[in-house]
Short mmCIF file of C-alpha atoms in Angstrom, two decimals:
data_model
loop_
_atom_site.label_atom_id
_atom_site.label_comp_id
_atom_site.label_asym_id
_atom_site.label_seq_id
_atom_site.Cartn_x
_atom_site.Cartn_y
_atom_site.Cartn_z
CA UNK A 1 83.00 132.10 68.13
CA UNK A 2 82.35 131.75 71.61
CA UNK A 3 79.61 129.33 71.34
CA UNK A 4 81.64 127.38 68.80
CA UNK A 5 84.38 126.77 71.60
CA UNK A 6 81.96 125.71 73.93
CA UNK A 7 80.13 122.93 71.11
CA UNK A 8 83.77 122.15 70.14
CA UNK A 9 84.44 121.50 73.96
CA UNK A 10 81.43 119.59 74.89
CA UNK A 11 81.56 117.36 72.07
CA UNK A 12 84.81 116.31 73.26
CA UNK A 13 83.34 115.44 77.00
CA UNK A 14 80.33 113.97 75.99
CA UNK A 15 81.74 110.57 75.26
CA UNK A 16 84.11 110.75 78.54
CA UNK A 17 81.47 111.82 80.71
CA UNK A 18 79.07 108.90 79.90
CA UNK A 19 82.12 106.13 79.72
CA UNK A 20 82.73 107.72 83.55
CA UNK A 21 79.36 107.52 84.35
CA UNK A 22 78.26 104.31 83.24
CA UNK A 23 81.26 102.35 84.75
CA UNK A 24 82.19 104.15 87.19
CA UNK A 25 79.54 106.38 89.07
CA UNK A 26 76.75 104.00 88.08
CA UNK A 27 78.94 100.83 90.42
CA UNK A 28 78.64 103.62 93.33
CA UNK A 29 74.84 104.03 93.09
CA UNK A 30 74.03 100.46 92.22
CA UNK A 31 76.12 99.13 95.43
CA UNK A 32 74.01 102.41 97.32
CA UNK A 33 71.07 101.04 96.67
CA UNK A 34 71.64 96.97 97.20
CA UNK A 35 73.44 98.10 101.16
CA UNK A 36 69.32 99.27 101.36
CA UNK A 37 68.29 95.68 100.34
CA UNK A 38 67.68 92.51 101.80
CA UNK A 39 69.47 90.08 98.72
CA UNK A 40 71.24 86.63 98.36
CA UNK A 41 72.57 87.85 95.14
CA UNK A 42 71.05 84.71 93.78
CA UNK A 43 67.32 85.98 92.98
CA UNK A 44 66.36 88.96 90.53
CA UNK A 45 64.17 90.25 93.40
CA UNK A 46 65.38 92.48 96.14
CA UNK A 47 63.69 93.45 98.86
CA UNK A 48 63.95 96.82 100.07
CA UNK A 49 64.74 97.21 104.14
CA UNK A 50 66.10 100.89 104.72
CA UNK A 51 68.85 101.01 107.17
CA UNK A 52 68.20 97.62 108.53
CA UNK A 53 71.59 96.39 107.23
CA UNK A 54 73.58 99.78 108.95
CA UNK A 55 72.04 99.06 111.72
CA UNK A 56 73.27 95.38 111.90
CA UNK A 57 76.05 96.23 110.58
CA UNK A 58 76.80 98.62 113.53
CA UNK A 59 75.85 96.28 116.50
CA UNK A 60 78.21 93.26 114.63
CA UNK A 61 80.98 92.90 117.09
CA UNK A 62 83.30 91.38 114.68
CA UNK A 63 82.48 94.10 112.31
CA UNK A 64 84.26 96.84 114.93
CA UNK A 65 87.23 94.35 114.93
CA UNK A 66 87.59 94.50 111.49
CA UNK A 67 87.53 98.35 111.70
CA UNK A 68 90.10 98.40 113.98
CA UNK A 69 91.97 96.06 112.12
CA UNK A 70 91.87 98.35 109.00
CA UNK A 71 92.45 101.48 111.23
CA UNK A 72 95.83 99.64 112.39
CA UNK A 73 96.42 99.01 108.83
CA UNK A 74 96.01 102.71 107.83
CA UNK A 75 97.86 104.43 110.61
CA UNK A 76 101.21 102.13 110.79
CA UNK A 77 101.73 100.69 107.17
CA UNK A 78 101.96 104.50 105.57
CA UNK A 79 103.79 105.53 108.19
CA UNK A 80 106.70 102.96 108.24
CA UNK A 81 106.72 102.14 104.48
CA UNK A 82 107.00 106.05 103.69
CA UNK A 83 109.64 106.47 105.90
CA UNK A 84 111.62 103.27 105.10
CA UNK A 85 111.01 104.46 101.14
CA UNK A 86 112.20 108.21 101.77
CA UNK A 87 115.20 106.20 104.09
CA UNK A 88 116.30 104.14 101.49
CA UNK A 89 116.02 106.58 99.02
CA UNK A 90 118.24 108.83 100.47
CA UNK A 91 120.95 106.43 100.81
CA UNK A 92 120.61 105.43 96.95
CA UNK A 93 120.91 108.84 95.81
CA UNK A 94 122.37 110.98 98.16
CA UNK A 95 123.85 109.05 100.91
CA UNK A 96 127.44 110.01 100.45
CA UNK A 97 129.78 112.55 99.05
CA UNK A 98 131.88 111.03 95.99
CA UNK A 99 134.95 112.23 94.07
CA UNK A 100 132.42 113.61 91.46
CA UNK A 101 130.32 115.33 93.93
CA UNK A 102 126.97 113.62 95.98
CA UNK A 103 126.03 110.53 95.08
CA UNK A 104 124.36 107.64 96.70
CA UNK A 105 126.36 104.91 98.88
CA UNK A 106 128.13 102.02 97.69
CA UNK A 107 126.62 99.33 95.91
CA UNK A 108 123.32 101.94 95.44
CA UNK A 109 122.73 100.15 91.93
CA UNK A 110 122.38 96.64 93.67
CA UNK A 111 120.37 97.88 96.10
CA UNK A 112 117.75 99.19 93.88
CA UNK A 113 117.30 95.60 92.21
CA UNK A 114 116.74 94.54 95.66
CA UNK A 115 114.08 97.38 96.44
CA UNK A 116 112.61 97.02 93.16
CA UNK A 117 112.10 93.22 93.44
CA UNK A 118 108.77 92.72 95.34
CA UNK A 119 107.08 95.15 92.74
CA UNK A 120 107.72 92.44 89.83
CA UNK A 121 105.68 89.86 92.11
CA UNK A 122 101.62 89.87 92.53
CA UNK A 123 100.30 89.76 95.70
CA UNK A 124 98.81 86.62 95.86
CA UNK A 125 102.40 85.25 94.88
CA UNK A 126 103.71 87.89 98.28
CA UNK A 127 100.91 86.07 99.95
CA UNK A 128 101.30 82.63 99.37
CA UNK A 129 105.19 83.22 99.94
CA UNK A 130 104.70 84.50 102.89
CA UNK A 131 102.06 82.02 103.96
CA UNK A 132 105.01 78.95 104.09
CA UNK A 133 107.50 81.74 105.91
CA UNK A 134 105.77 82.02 108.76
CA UNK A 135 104.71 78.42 108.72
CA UNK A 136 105.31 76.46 112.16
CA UNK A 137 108.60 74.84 111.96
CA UNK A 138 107.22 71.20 112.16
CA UNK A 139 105.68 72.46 108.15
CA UNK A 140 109.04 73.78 107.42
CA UNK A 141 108.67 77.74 108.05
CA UNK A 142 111.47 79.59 107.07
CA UNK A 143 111.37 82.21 109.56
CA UNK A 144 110.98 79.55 112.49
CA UNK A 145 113.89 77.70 110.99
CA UNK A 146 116.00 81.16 110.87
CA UNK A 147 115.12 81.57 114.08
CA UNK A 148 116.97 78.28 115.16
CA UNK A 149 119.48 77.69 113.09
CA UNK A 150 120.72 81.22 115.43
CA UNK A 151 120.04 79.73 118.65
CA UNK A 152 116.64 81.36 119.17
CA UNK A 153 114.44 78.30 119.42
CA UNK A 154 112.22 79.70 122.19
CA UNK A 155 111.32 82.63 120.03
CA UNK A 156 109.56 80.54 117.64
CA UNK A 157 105.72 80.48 117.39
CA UNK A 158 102.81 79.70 115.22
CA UNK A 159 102.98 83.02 113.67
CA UNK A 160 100.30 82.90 111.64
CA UNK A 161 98.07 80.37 114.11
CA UNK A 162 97.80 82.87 117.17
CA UNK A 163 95.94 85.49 117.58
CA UNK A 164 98.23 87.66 118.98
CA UNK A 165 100.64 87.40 115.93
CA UNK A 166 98.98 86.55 112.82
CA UNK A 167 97.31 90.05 111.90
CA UNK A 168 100.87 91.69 112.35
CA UNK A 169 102.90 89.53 110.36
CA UNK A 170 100.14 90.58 107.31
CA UNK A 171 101.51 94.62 108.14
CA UNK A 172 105.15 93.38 108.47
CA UNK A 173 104.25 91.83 104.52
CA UNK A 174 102.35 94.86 103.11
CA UNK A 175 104.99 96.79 104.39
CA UNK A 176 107.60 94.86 102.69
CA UNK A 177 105.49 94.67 99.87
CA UNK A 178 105.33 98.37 98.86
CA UNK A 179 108.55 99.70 100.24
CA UNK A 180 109.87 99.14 97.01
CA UNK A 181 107.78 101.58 94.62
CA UNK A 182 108.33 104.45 97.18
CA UNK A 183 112.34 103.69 96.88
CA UNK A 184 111.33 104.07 92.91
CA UNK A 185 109.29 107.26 93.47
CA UNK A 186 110.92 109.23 96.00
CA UNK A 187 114.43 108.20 93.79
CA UNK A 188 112.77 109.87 90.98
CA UNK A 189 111.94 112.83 92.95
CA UNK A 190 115.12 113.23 94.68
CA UNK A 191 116.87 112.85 91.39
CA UNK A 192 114.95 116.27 90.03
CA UNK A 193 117.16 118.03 93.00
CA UNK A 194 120.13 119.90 91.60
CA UNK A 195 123.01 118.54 93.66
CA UNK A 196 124.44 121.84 93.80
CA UNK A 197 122.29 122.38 96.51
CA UNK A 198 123.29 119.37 98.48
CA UNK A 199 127.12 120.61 97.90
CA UNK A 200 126.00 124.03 99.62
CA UNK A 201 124.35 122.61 102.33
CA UNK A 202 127.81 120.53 103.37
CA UNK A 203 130.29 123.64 102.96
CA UNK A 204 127.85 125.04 105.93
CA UNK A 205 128.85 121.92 107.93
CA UNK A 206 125.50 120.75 107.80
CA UNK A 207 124.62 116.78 108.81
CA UNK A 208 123.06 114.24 107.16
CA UNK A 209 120.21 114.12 109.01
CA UNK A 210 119.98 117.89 108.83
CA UNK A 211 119.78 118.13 105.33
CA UNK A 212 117.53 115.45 104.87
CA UNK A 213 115.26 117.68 107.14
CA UNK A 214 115.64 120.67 105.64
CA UNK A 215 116.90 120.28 102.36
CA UNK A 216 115.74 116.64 101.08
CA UNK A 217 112.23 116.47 102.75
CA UNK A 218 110.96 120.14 101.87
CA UNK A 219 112.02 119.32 98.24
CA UNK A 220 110.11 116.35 97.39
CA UNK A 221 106.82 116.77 100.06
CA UNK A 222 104.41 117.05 96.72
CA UNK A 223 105.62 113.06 96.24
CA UNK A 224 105.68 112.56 100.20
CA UNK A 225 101.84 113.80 99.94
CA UNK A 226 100.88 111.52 96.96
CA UNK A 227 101.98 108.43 97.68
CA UNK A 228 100.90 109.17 101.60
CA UNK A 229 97.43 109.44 100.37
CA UNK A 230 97.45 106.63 97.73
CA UNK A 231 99.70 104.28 100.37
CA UNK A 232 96.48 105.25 102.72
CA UNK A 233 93.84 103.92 100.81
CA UNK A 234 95.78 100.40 100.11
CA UNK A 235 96.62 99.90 103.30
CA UNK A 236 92.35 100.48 103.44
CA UNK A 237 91.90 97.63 101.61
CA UNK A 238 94.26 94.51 102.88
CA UNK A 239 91.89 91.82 101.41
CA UNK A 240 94.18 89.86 99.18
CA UNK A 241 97.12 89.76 101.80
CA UNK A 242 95.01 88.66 104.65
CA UNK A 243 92.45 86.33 102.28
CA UNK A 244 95.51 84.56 101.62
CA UNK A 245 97.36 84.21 104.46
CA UNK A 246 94.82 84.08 107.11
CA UNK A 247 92.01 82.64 104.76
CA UNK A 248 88.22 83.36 104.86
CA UNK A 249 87.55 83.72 108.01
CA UNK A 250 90.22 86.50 108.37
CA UNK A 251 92.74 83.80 110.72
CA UNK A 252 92.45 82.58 114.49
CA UNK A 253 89.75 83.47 116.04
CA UNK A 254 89.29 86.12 113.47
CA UNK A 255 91.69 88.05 115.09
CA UNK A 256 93.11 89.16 111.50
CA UNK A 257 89.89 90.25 109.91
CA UNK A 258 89.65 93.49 108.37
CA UNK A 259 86.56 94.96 106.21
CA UNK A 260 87.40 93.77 102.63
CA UNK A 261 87.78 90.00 103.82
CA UNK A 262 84.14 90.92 106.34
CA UNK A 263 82.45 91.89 102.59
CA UNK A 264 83.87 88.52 100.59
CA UNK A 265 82.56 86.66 103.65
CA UNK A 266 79.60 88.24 103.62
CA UNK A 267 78.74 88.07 100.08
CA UNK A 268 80.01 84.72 98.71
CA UNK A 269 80.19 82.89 101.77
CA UNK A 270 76.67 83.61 103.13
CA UNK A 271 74.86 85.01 100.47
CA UNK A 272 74.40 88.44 102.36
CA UNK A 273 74.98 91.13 99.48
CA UNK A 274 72.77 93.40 100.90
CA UNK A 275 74.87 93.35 103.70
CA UNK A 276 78.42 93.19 102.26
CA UNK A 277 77.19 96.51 100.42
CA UNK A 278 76.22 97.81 103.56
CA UNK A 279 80.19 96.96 104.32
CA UNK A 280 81.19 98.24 100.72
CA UNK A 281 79.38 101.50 101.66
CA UNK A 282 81.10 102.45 104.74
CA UNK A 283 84.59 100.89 103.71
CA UNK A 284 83.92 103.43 100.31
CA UNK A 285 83.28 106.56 102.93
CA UNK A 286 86.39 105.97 105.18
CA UNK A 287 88.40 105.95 102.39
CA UNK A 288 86.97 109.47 101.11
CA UNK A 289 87.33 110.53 104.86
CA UNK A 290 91.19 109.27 105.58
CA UNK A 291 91.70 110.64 102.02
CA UNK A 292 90.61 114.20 102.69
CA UNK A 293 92.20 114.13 106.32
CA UNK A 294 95.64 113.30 105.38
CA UNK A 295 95.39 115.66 102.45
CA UNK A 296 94.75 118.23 104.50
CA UNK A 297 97.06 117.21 107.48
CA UNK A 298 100.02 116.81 104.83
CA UNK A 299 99.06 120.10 103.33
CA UNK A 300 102.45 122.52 103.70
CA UNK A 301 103.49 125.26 101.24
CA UNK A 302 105.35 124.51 98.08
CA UNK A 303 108.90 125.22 97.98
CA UNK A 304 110.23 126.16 94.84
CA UNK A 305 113.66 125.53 93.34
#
């Protein structure tokens, strides 16, 4: 009977397993084996060079600004769009105490719309929008024309043209971007707390920031952890935002660049894939590495209800 359940089982996987395999493990090893190449991508030969493309990889200086680029990316973006999300949806849900017990503040139903709206748009739409926002004012930028309309004319810059700004308005955009589905997750998290609790936690005089702390935050950590992770590895990534706004070449002086927009380069602009894999590679291990770390850094114990 036993061996029947085991047949039974592994007739099941079989199909699965290979599906997983073939499109997605085999991608892996193929892209493994190309970073150890020397190929245009244009040829059916490939010739094989070891580490060659590691070790140019390494000694690239614009490669390590790229890295730092998506370092920036990964330690700011989860941080403040995870704790604008868990803000916001605190207010929506349990920012106030109503006639029929804790609810959120008022005008919590428009405010979701609002929070909800970037989700409905791609981001190459985000990107392109965003591209004529921080336009100089002389091509009509929005932000540069908010900016005077209030008197602040000597605040306005070529956002998007110097160095020194154009890579931060892309994590002021991603932020923006994906605020919204954390509103929508941690919402549905908080929502699975029985308000009772809440009611409690005010009869002991406690404050809103208090119980957020202690009584909100414990409560829905499992989501916190998730999307902390999964906010992680697309804030990783970056291409499409800074493709788009900053363009090939990653904007001024390539001051934006960051490892996604290195590879596209790389590959399709000079015929390196060898060496975009090389990229792929390592851009494929830090995101196993920040993965595991903040797994294991957000690790807590469970509370129960």
């Amino acid at each position: 009977m036993q061996h029947g359940k085991v047949g039974f089982v592994l007739a099941f996987l079989a199909v699965p397993v290979v599906i997983y395999g073939l499109f997605v493990l085999s991608p892996y090893v193929q892209a493994i084996y190309i970073s150890l190449t020397d190929w245009s991508g244009l040829t059916a030969s490939q010739t094989f060079v070891g580490f060659d493309n590691y070790v140019r990889l390494f000694e690239d200086d614009q490669f390590w600004v790229a890295l730092k680029n998506n370092v920036i990316l990964m330690l700011v973006v989860p941080v403040v769009t995870l704790a604008l999300g868990l803000f916001f949806a605190s207010m929506i849900n349990v920012g106030r105490r109503g006639k029929s017990g804790i609810e959120g503040v008022r005008g919590s139903k428009v405010y979701r719309v609002v929070y909800f709206f970037p989700l409905v748009l791609s981001m190459a739409v985000i990107g392109v929008l965003f591209k004529y926002v921080f336009a100089p004012t002389e091509a009509g930028g929005i932000f540069n024309g908010l900016l005077g309309l209030v008197g602040l004319d000597g605040l306005t810059q070529p956002w998007l043209g110097d160095p020194r700004f154009a890579f931060w308005c892309v994590v002021v955009v991603m932020i923006w971007a994906f605020v919204g589905f954390y509103v929508v997750l941690f919402s549905a998290a908080m929502q699975s707390i029985p308000k009772d609790i809440y009611e409690a936690a005010l009869l002991d005089g406690s404050s809103r920031f208090t119980t957020f702390r202690h009584v909100t935050l414990p409560l829905v950590w499992d989501t916190v952890q998730v999307g902390w992770v999964y906010m992680a590895i697309q804030a990783m990534d970056g291409f499409a935002l800074v493709h788009i706004m900053l363009g090939i070449s990653g904007g001024p002086s390539r001051a934006g660049d960051v490892l996604g927009v290195a590879l596209y380069r790389s590959a399709f602009n000079s015929y390196r894939f060898g060496y975009a894999s090389a990229i792929g590679v390592v851009l494929l291990v830090l995101t196993l590495i920040i993965s595991v770390l903040f797994m294991r850094a957000a690790r807590r114990e469970r509370v129960e209800l």
